[in-house]
Amino acid sequence: CVKTDATKVTQVEVSKDEALKLLNEEIIQALKDKDYKRFSDFIHPEKGVRFSMYAFVNPKEDKNFSKSDFIKYQPTKTLFTWGTLDGSGELYKATIDIYLTKWVYSKDFATGQVAFNEFLGKGNSLNNLKVIYPKADFTENYMKGSEANAEMDWKSLRLVFEELNGKYYLVAVVNDQWTI
């Protein structure tokens, strides 16, 4: 009796766009499912992941977590200052869970329009993503605004990736929306 292995896996070369599309889908699904252990698997092993509340990325003030710190603090009630709220100027303080649930995944981005290395959401705040990450690739998950609000209630969730040893990792999560 000769056994044959019918489960041979063939490695297929995928384009960068296809790889980013799959990564984007997996990360968006992990955020939607609140599966932050899965989310942490995508964090860049050397640079960690930076969270920017708005289009303007501020490396000095935006929260940056190494993968180990993210895993350590995510289940805790530790409050972090994520940035300043547009309009009121108040500091936005929240746990990692609350920030990811209420700010990062504030709309069902899994149903949004997706673009690669292209901005769909254009507001009035300075967008410096390409200045801060000149060699990175990014996806944008865009939810258009409603007619009732003159389409000014649009939101975008941008995921920024950098390659390391032939694999893409998440280096930044950038939210964008209309600001005052």
XYZ file of N, CA, C and O in Angstrom:
720
model
N 0.845 -1.182 0.000
C 0.000 0.000 0.000
C 0.895 1.251 0.000
O 1.654 1.471 0.928
N 0.776 2.038 -1.034
C 1.568 3.257 -1.148
C 0.689 4.444 -0.765
O -0.390 4.613 -1.314
N 1.180 5.222 0.185
C 0.428 6.417 0.610
C 0.920 7.625 -0.185
O 2.116 7.830 -0.322
N 0.001 8.378 -0.689
C 0.383 9.616 -1.364
C -0.097 10.786 -0.530
O -1.156 10.716 0.101
N 0.686 11.812 -0.537
C 0.328 13.001 0.239
C -0.495 13.941 -0.642
O 0.045 14.640 -1.492
N -1.774 13.924 -0.445
C -2.672 14.752 -1.259
C -2.747 16.188 -0.757
O -3.407 17.025 -1.355
N -2.068 16.471 0.350
C -2.162 17.819 0.920
C -0.900 18.629 0.644
O -0.536 19.487 1.426
N -0.228 18.336 -0.454
C 0.959 19.114 -0.788
C 0.564 20.562 -1.049
O -0.399 20.836 -1.746
N 1.328 21.449 -0.483
C 1.040 22.876 -0.647
C 2.026 23.437 -1.663
O 3.233 23.243 -1.549
N 1.505 24.097 -2.650
C 2.346 24.722 -3.647
C 2.481 26.196 -3.296
O 1.476 26.889 -3.124
N 3.711 26.637 -3.181
C 3.916 28.053 -2.869
C 3.737 28.859 -4.153
O 4.358 28.573 -5.171
N 2.883 29.831 -4.072
C 2.575 30.657 -5.231
C 3.098 32.065 -4.972
O 2.878 32.624 -3.901
N 3.788 32.594 -5.929
C 4.239 33.983 -5.814
C 3.025 34.898 -5.992
O 2.284 34.745 -6.960
N 2.834 35.803 -5.060
C 1.736 36.753 -5.202
C 2.323 38.150 -5.353
O 3.399 38.440 -4.833
N 1.609 38.984 -6.051
C 2.072 40.354 -6.244
C 2.005 41.104 -4.921
O 1.301 40.704 -3.990
N 2.739 42.203 -4.844
C 2.727 43.034 -3.641
C 1.303 43.511 -3.349
O 0.860 43.445 -2.205
N 0.585 43.944 -4.376
C -0.791 44.410 -4.183
C -1.673 43.305 -3.616
O -2.489 43.538 -2.734
N -1.496 42.090 -4.131
C -2.294 40.953 -3.653
C -1.936 40.629 -2.204
O -2.818 40.381 -1.377
N -0.641 40.670 -1.879
C -0.193 40.401 -0.502
C -0.773 41.442 0.449
O -1.266 41.106 1.532
N -0.728 42.721 0.046
C -1.256 43.796 0.892
C -2.775 43.695 1.030
O -3.330 43.970 2.093
N -3.443 43.296 -0.035
C -4.900 43.130 -0.003
C -5.262 42.066 1.035
O -6.163 42.265 1.859
N -4.555 40.942 1.012
C -4.825 39.869 1.968
C -4.510 40.298 3.397
O -5.290 40.040 4.317
N -3.360 40.963 3.583
C -3.002 41.473 4.916
C -4.051 42.445 5.425
O -4.462 42.379 6.584
N -4.454 43.358 4.561
C -5.472 44.347 4.923
C -6.743 43.647 5.390
O -7.290 43.970 6.445
N -7.204 42.667 4.609
C -8.432 41.947 4.963
C -8.293 41.250 6.314
O -9.207 41.287 7.138
N -7.146 40.600 6.552
C -6.937 39.882 7.811
C -6.910 40.835 9.006
O -7.489 40.544 10.053
N -6.235 41.964 8.852
C -6.137 42.929 9.958
C -7.485 43.577 10.235
O -7.896 43.708 11.394
N -8.186 43.971 9.181
C -9.517 44.572 9.347
C -10.457 43.574 10.027
O -11.204 43.930 10.939
N -10.378 42.312 9.628
C -11.231 41.282 10.249
C -10.859 41.094 11.717
O -11.738 40.952 12.572
N -9.562 41.088 12.025
C -9.120 40.952 13.418
C -9.651 42.115 14.260
O -10.107 41.909 15.389
N -9.604 43.338 13.713
C -10.136 44.507 14.431
C -11.651 44.384 14.605
O -12.176 44.655 15.685
N -12.333 43.972 13.547
C -13.785 43.825 13.613
C -14.176 42.797 14.671
O -15.104 43.008 15.447
N -13.428 41.681 14.718
C -13.719 40.596 15.666
C -13.157 40.861 17.065
O -13.335 40.035 17.959
N -12.447 41.977 17.219
C -11.760 42.306 18.486
C -10.776 41.202 18.868
O -10.575 40.893 20.046
N -10.164 40.595 17.854
C -9.169 39.538 18.049
C -7.790 40.194 18.065
O -7.056 40.188 17.073
N -7.452 40.778 19.218
C -6.232 41.573 19.296
C -4.976 40.709 19.401
O -3.886 41.178 19.090
N -5.129 39.457 19.773
C -4.000 38.520 19.722
C -3.616 38.327 18.250
O -2.444 38.384 17.883
N -4.614 38.123 17.409
C -4.379 37.971 15.953
C -3.789 39.271 15.386
O -2.863 39.246 14.595
N -4.336 40.410 15.795
C -3.833 41.713 15.343
C -2.343 41.838 15.664
O -1.560 42.298 14.836
N -1.946 41.404 16.854
C -0.550 41.552 17.283
C 0.415 40.755 16.401
O 1.591 41.097 16.303
N -0.078 39.718 15.742
C 0.775 38.917 14.849
C 1.313 39.732 13.670
O 2.302 39.340 13.049
N 0.662 40.836 13.354
C 1.044 41.640 12.189
C 2.004 42.785 12.540
O 2.525 43.454 11.653
N 2.222 43.037 13.827
C 3.049 44.161 14.270
C 4.509 43.938 13.879
O 5.055 42.857 14.073
N 5.127 44.993 13.344
C 6.519 44.927 12.906
C 7.413 44.518 14.089
O 7.352 45.144 15.150
N 8.249 43.475 13.912
C 9.048 42.971 15.039
C 10.129 43.932 15.540
O 10.546 43.843 16.690
N 10.567 44.866 14.700
C 11.613 45.809 15.116
C 11.065 47.207 15.408
O 11.487 47.852 16.356
N 10.117 47.671 14.597
C 9.615 49.043 14.729
C 8.352 49.152 15.569
O 7.977 50.247 15.972
N 7.665 48.042 15.799
C 6.397 48.104 16.505
C 5.323 48.713 15.616
O 5.469 48.758 14.401
N 4.257 49.208 16.244
C 3.156 49.827 15.500
C 2.819 51.174 16.139
O 2.749 51.291 17.356
N 2.640 52.195 15.301
C 2.278 53.540 15.746
C 0.801 53.776 15.439
O 0.312 53.406 14.373
N 0.116 54.417 16.372
C -1.295 54.762 16.189
C -1.431 56.276 16.086
O -1.037 56.997 17.001
N -1.990 56.746 14.978
C -2.229 58.182 14.770
C -3.731 58.423 14.708
O -4.430 57.801 13.907
N -4.205 59.343 15.543
C -5.642 59.622 15.599
C -6.168 60.283 14.333
O -7.328 60.097 13.974
N -5.317 61.060 13.692
C -5.723 61.800 12.492
C -4.662 61.631 11.407
O -3.625 61.017 11.634
N -4.902 62.227 10.243
C -4.014 62.074 9.086
C -2.592 62.550 9.353
O -1.646 62.037 8.767
N -2.449 63.539 10.242
C -1.106 64.050 10.540
C -0.414 63.092 11.506
O -0.815 62.962 12.664
N 0.608 62.413 11.001
C 1.378 61.470 11.816
C 2.435 62.259 12.579
O 3.218 62.997 11.981
N 2.423 62.115 13.913
C 3.366 62.840 14.753
C 4.215 61.828 15.532
O 3.816 61.373 16.608
N 5.387 61.472 14.987
C 6.214 60.447 15.636
C 6.589 60.766 17.079
O 6.801 59.848 17.869
N 6.642 62.037 17.450
C 7.017 62.397 18.823
C 5.871 62.188 19.809
O 6.098 61.964 20.989
N 4.628 62.290 19.333
C 3.490 62.226 20.249
C 2.572 61.022 20.063
O 1.902 60.621 21.007
N 2.511 60.458 18.865
C 1.636 59.309 18.630
C 2.106 58.113 19.449
O 3.303 57.935 19.665
N 1.170 57.283 19.896
C 1.516 56.086 20.674
C 2.161 55.062 19.759
O 1.683 54.807 18.659
N 3.252 54.485 20.237
C 3.942 53.423 19.506
C 4.136 52.258 20.467
O 4.594 52.456 21.595
N 3.769 51.071 20.044
C 3.909 49.881 20.874
C 4.763 48.851 20.168
O 4.545 48.573 18.983
N 5.698 48.263 20.903
C 6.370 47.069 20.404
C 5.325 45.958 20.466
O 4.304 46.083 21.170
N 5.570 44.878 19.767
C 4.633 43.756 19.810
C 4.477 43.256 21.247
O 3.359 43.020 21.709
N 5.584 43.139 21.981
C 5.503 42.616 23.356
C 4.740 43.572 24.277
O 3.958 43.132 25.124
N 4.941 44.883 24.125
C 4.193 45.844 24.946
C 2.704 45.824 24.597
O 1.850 45.934 25.476
N 2.403 45.695 23.299
C 1.001 45.623 22.883
C 0.331 44.418 23.547
O -0.746 44.536 24.141
N 0.985 43.268 23.482
C 0.444 42.039 24.077
C 0.317 42.194 25.592
O -0.664 41.756 26.195
N 1.298 42.845 26.197
C 1.306 43.037 27.657
C 0.168 43.966 28.118
O -0.526 43.673 29.091
N -0.007 45.099 27.437
C -0.955 46.119 27.907
C -2.372 45.985 27.352
O -3.306 46.518 27.930
N -2.534 45.304 26.242
C -3.847 45.214 25.605
C -4.932 44.685 26.544
O -6.013 45.255 26.608
N -4.682 43.626 27.307
C -5.770 43.130 28.166
C -5.972 43.929 29.462
O -6.905 43.666 30.208
N -5.123 44.916 29.718
C -5.192 45.644 30.988
C -6.115 46.866 30.898
O -6.576 47.241 29.826
N -6.314 47.479 32.043
C -7.122 48.709 32.134
C -6.226 49.947 32.121
O -6.673 51.046 32.451
N -4.965 49.778 31.724
C -4.019 50.898 31.679
C -4.497 51.937 30.668
O -4.791 51.608 29.516
N -4.571 53.193 31.115
C -4.976 54.287 30.225
C -3.751 54.874 29.535
O -2.716 55.093 30.156
N -3.895 55.133 28.240
C -2.854 55.784 27.449
C -3.426 57.062 26.859
O -4.622 57.141 26.575
N -2.585 58.061 26.680
C -2.994 59.287 25.993
C -2.672 59.093 24.520
O -1.514 58.938 24.139
N -3.717 59.094 23.688
C -3.579 58.785 22.261
C -3.366 60.027 21.420
O -2.894 59.941 20.295
N -3.777 61.165 21.913
C -3.642 62.405 21.164
C -4.629 63.440 21.672
O -5.197 63.299 22.759
N -4.828 64.466 20.861
C -5.717 65.572 21.207
C -6.942 65.543 20.306
O -6.804 65.437 19.083
N -8.110 65.639 20.899
C -9.354 65.623 20.125
C -9.509 66.917 19.322
O -9.342 68.011 19.861
N -9.828 66.740 18.049
C -10.078 67.882 17.177
C -11.311 68.624 17.688
O -12.287 68.011 18.099
N -11.262 69.918 17.647
C -12.412 70.713 18.096
C -12.272 71.149 19.532
O -12.178 72.328 19.815
N -12.222 70.186 20.462
C -12.171 70.540 21.888
C -10.740 70.748 22.384
O -10.516 71.452 23.355
N -9.783 70.082 21.743
C -8.393 70.172 22.185
C -8.099 69.341 23.425
O -7.002 69.371 23.960
N -9.111 68.576 23.888
C -8.918 67.733 25.059
C -8.080 66.511 24.711
O -8.139 66.011 23.590
N -7.317 66.031 25.707
C -6.529 64.819 25.507
C -7.473 63.622 25.459
O -8.427 63.538 26.236
N -7.196 62.705 24.528
C -8.000 61.496 24.424
C -7.258 60.377 25.138
O -6.190 59.959 24.716
N -7.831 59.941 26.270
C -7.224 58.877 27.082
C -8.149 57.671 27.069
O -9.360 57.816 27.276
N -7.560 56.497 26.842
C -8.353 55.268 26.797
C -7.425 54.063 26.910
O -6.218 54.176 26.695
N -8.023 52.922 27.248
C -7.268 51.671 27.215
C -7.037 51.299 25.746
O -7.680 51.870 24.850
N -6.164 50.351 25.502
C -5.947 49.885 24.119
C -7.261 49.348 23.551
O -7.631 49.684 22.419
N -7.984 48.538 24.332
C -9.256 47.975 23.857
C -10.238 49.060 23.432
O -10.834 48.977 22.361
N -10.419 50.047 24.292
C -11.390 51.109 23.987
C -10.936 51.912 22.773
O -11.739 52.236 21.900
N -9.654 52.222 22.707
C -9.150 52.973 21.552
C -9.396 52.195 20.252
O -9.888 52.762 19.267
N -9.084 50.908 20.244
C -9.267 50.110 19.029
C -10.737 49.965 18.661
O -11.100 49.996 17.487
N -11.591 49.830 19.667
C -13.019 49.627 19.420
C -13.734 50.924 19.044
O -14.498 50.968 18.086
N -13.489 51.967 19.829
C -14.261 53.208 19.650
C -13.627 54.194 18.664
O -14.330 55.016 18.075
N -12.306 54.142 18.505
C -11.657 55.113 17.621
C -11.189 54.475 16.317
O -11.596 54.881 15.236
N -10.334 53.450 16.431
C -9.760 52.844 15.222
C -10.838 52.194 14.369
O -10.951 52.475 13.183
N -11.640 51.333 14.970
C -12.675 50.626 14.208
C -14.046 51.225 14.524
O -14.968 50.548 14.959
N -14.154 52.534 14.295
C -15.371 53.267 14.640
C -16.496 53.076 13.631
O -17.639 53.432 13.898
N -16.171 52.560 12.472
C -17.183 52.213 11.453
C -16.848 50.813 10.981
O -15.755 50.307 11.226
N -17.762 50.190 10.261
C -17.518 48.827 9.776
C -16.660 48.882 8.510
O -17.147 48.749 7.395
N -15.362 49.074 8.729
C -14.438 49.227 7.603
C -14.358 47.982 6.728
O -13.901 48.063 5.592
N -14.806 46.835 7.236
C -14.811 45.608 6.427
C -15.730 45.763 5.216
O -15.576 45.059 4.221
N -16.669 46.715 5.292
C -17.590 46.940 4.176
C -17.181 48.156 3.335
O -17.886 48.536 2.416
N -16.051 48.743 3.683
C -15.626 49.972 3.003
C -14.921 49.727 1.681
O -14.660 48.590 1.278
N -14.612 50.807 1.030
C -13.846 50.780 -0.214
C -12.372 50.717 0.156
O -11.934 51.369 1.098
N -11.587 49.912 -0.581
C -10.169 49.745 -0.274
C -9.317 50.260 -1.433
O -9.611 49.986 -2.594
N -8.285 51.011 -1.093
C -7.332 51.503 -2.093
C -5.922 51.156 -1.628
O -5.678 50.980 -0.432
N -5.004 51.075 -2.586
C -3.606 50.762 -2.294
C -2.721 51.938 -2.665
O -2.742 52.382 -3.813
N -1.982 52.441 -1.681
C -1.072 53.574 -1.887
C -1.770 54.765 -2.535
O -1.202 55.476 -3.345
N -3.022 54.948 -2.171
C -3.828 56.042 -2.725
C -4.773 56.534 -1.630
O -5.313 55.736 -0.872
N -4.951 57.853 -1.568
C -5.833 58.439 -0.559
C -7.225 58.649 -1.140
O -7.380 59.309 -2.162
N -8.230 58.100 -0.483
C -9.615 58.298 -0.893
C -10.254 59.386 -0.046
O -10.963 60.234 -0.552
N -10.002 59.333 1.264
C -10.536 60.338 2.173
C -9.651 61.563 2.161
O -8.465 61.478 2.441
N -10.236 62.679 1.779
C -9.453 63.918 1.736
C -10.176 64.961 2.568
O -11.285 65.340 2.261
N -9.514 65.359 3.640
C -10.122 66.339 4.531
C -9.281 67.591 4.579
O -8.492 67.871 3.683
N -9.436 68.306 5.671
C -8.742 69.581 5.797
C -7.549 69.503 6.743
O -6.921 70.500 7.020
N -7.220 68.305 7.247
C -6.022 68.203 8.093
C -4.849 67.736 7.238
O -5.029 67.022 6.255
N -3.670 68.153 7.616
C -2.461 67.834 6.869
C -2.211 66.326 6.885
O -2.211 65.704 7.940
N -2.014 65.757 5.715
C -1.736 64.329 5.579
C -0.259 64.183 5.220
O 0.148 64.494 4.110
N 0.546 63.716 6.175
C 1.989 63.600 5.963
C 2.466 62.145 5.944
O 3.643 61.875 6.149
N 1.567 61.215 5.679
C 1.907 59.799 5.714
C 3.102 59.481 4.815
O 4.030 58.791 5.220
N 3.097 60.010 3.599
C 4.177 59.694 2.654
C 5.499 60.366 3.029
O 6.555 59.920 2.605
N 5.440 61.404 3.858
C 6.666 62.057 4.341
C 7.281 61.220 5.466
O 8.486 60.986 5.498
N 6.448 60.766 6.382
C 6.916 59.984 7.530
C 7.306 58.565 7.112
O 8.253 57.992 7.627
N 6.573 58.002 6.153
C 6.829 56.632 5.686
C 7.089 56.632 4.170
O 6.288 56.093 3.401
N 8.192 57.228 3.730
C 8.413 57.394 2.288
C 8.570 56.078 1.514
O 8.233 56.009 0.333
N 9.040 55.026 2.160
C 9.261 53.761 1.466
C 8.190 52.715 1.782
O 8.260 51.583 1.324
N 7.223 53.092 2.578
C 6.192 52.145 3.010
C 5.059 52.060 1.989
O 4.880 52.932 1.149
N 4.323 50.982 2.080
C 3.086 50.808 1.317
C 1.939 50.924 2.301
O 2.095 50.599 3.484
N 0.779 51.365 1.820
C -0.358 51.466 2.721
C -1.651 51.103 2.015
O -1.750 51.165 0.790
N -2.603 50.692 2.818
C -3.961 50.479 2.323
C -4.833 51.534 2.984
O -4.530 52.009 4.075
N -5.879 51.904 2.295
C -6.854 52.810 2.895
C -8.215 52.148 2.820
O -8.649 51.712 1.751
N -8.859 52.055 3.975
C -10.218 51.532 4.084
C -11.106 52.743 4.314
O -10.989 53.408 5.332
N -11.970 53.010 3.353
C -12.699 54.280 3.302
C -14.204 54.050 3.402
O -14.763 53.197 2.714
N -14.829 54.821 4.287
C -16.290 54.829 4.404
C -16.767 56.223 4.029
O -16.435 57.193 4.721
N -17.484 56.311 2.915
C -17.918 57.637 2.484
C -18.973 58.199 3.424
O -19.639 57.462 4.137
N -19.072 59.496 3.420
C -20.012 60.174 4.296
C -21.436 60.091 3.785
O -21.703 59.682 2.657
N -22.357 60.494 4.639
C -23.780 60.449 4.287
C -24.226 61.785 3.698
O -23.665 62.829 4.009
N -25.232 61.711 2.854
C -25.784 62.934 2.268
C -26.346 63.841 3.357
O -26.267 65.058 3.257
N -26.900 63.239 4.398
C -27.494 64.009 5.500
C -26.470 64.938 6.150
O -26.821 65.992 6.671
N -25.206 64.550 6.111
C -24.140 65.360 6.719
C -23.220 65.970 5.665
O -22.032 66.201 5.933
N -23.758 66.217 4.494
C -22.990 66.799 3.382
C -21.701 66.006 3.129
O -20.689 66.551 2.721
N -21.782 64.702 3.417
C -20.671 63.761 3.234
C -19.421 64.111 4.039
O -18.332 63.644 3.744
N -19.593 64.943 5.078
C -18.440 65.317 5.896
C -18.219 64.334 7.051
O -17.288 64.497 7.828
N -19.043 63.288 7.133
C -18.857 62.280 8.181
C -18.128 61.034 7.652
O -18.244 59.958 8.193
N -17.341 61.220 6.593
C -16.527 60.126 6.061
C -15.430 59.761 7.062
O -15.067 60.561 7.917
N -14.941 58.540 6.954
C -13.816 58.095 7.801
C -12.925 57.174 6.990
O -13.392 56.441 6.124
N -11.642 57.232 7.301
C -10.671 56.340 6.679
C -9.820 55.680 7.744
O -9.521 56.280 8.777
N -9.447 54.455 7.461
C -8.522 53.717 8.311
C -7.388 53.256 7.400
O -7.603 52.461 6.491
N -6.203 53.814 7.640
C -5.041 53.487 6.807
C -4.112 52.561 7.581
O -3.797 52.812 8.747
N -3.688 51.509 6.913
C -2.740 50.556 7.479
C -1.447 50.685 6.698
O -1.448 50.585 5.471
N -0.358 50.929 7.408
C 0.936 51.190 6.772
C 1.847 49.983 6.996
O 1.986 49.512 8.129
N 2.460 49.519 5.903
C 3.273 48.303 5.946
C 4.699 48.562 5.490
O 4.925 49.339 4.568
N 5.628 47.870 6.137
C 7.012 47.859 5.679
C 7.459 46.415 5.608
O 7.022 45.565 6.388
N 8.336 46.168 4.645
C 8.828 44.814 4.418
C 10.057 44.543 5.279
O 10.900 45.409 5.477
N 10.137 43.337 5.789
C 11.299 42.886 6.547
C 11.505 41.412 6.210
O 10.589 40.605 6.407
N 12.663 41.100 5.675
C 12.993 39.711 5.309
C 11.918 39.056 4.441
O 11.521 37.912 4.672
N 11.436 39.819 3.454
C 10.475 39.267 2.501
C 9.043 39.178 2.985
O 8.185 38.620 2.309
N 8.761 39.733 4.165
C 7.402 39.686 4.702
C 6.964 41.101 5.072
O 7.774 41.891 5.544
N 5.677 41.402 4.856
C 5.154 42.720 5.204
C 4.602 42.722 6.626
O 3.912 41.797 7.039
N 4.942 43.803 7.359
C 4.464 43.976 8.720
C 3.799 45.335 8.863
O 4.139 46.293 8.164
N 2.912 45.423 9.839
C 2.192 46.654 10.140
C 3.077 47.578 10.974
O 3.559 47.186 12.031
N 3.311 48.809 10.489
C 4.108 49.782 11.239
C 3.257 50.950 11.740
O 3.672 51.665 12.637
N 2.067 51.141 11.144
C 1.222 52.257 11.580
C -0.245 52.000 11.269
O -0.580 51.357 10.271
N -1.090 52.541 12.148
C -2.539 52.549 11.979
C -2.931 54.016 12.063
O -2.780 54.646 13.110
N -3.399 54.562 10.948
C -3.698 55.987 10.856
C -5.178 56.181 10.552
O -5.670 55.733 9.514
N -5.878 56.844 11.455
C -7.271 57.185 11.202
C -7.329 58.555 10.549
O -6.446 59.381 10.753
N -8.368 58.781 9.768
C -8.570 60.099 9.178
C -10.060 60.350 9.084
O -10.855 59.419 8.928
N -10.423 61.611 9.187
C -11.810 62.034 9.085
C -11.829 63.547 8.914
O -10.781 64.196 9.005
N -12.997 64.069 8.633
C -13.130 65.510 8.512
C -12.841 66.143 9.864
O -13.322 65.691 10.895
N -11.998 67.177 9.857
C -11.691 67.858 11.110
C -12.120 69.327 11.003
O -12.321 69.847 9.913
N -12.240 69.946 12.161
C -12.729 71.324 12.215
C -11.604 72.301 11.901
O -10.484 72.126 12.278
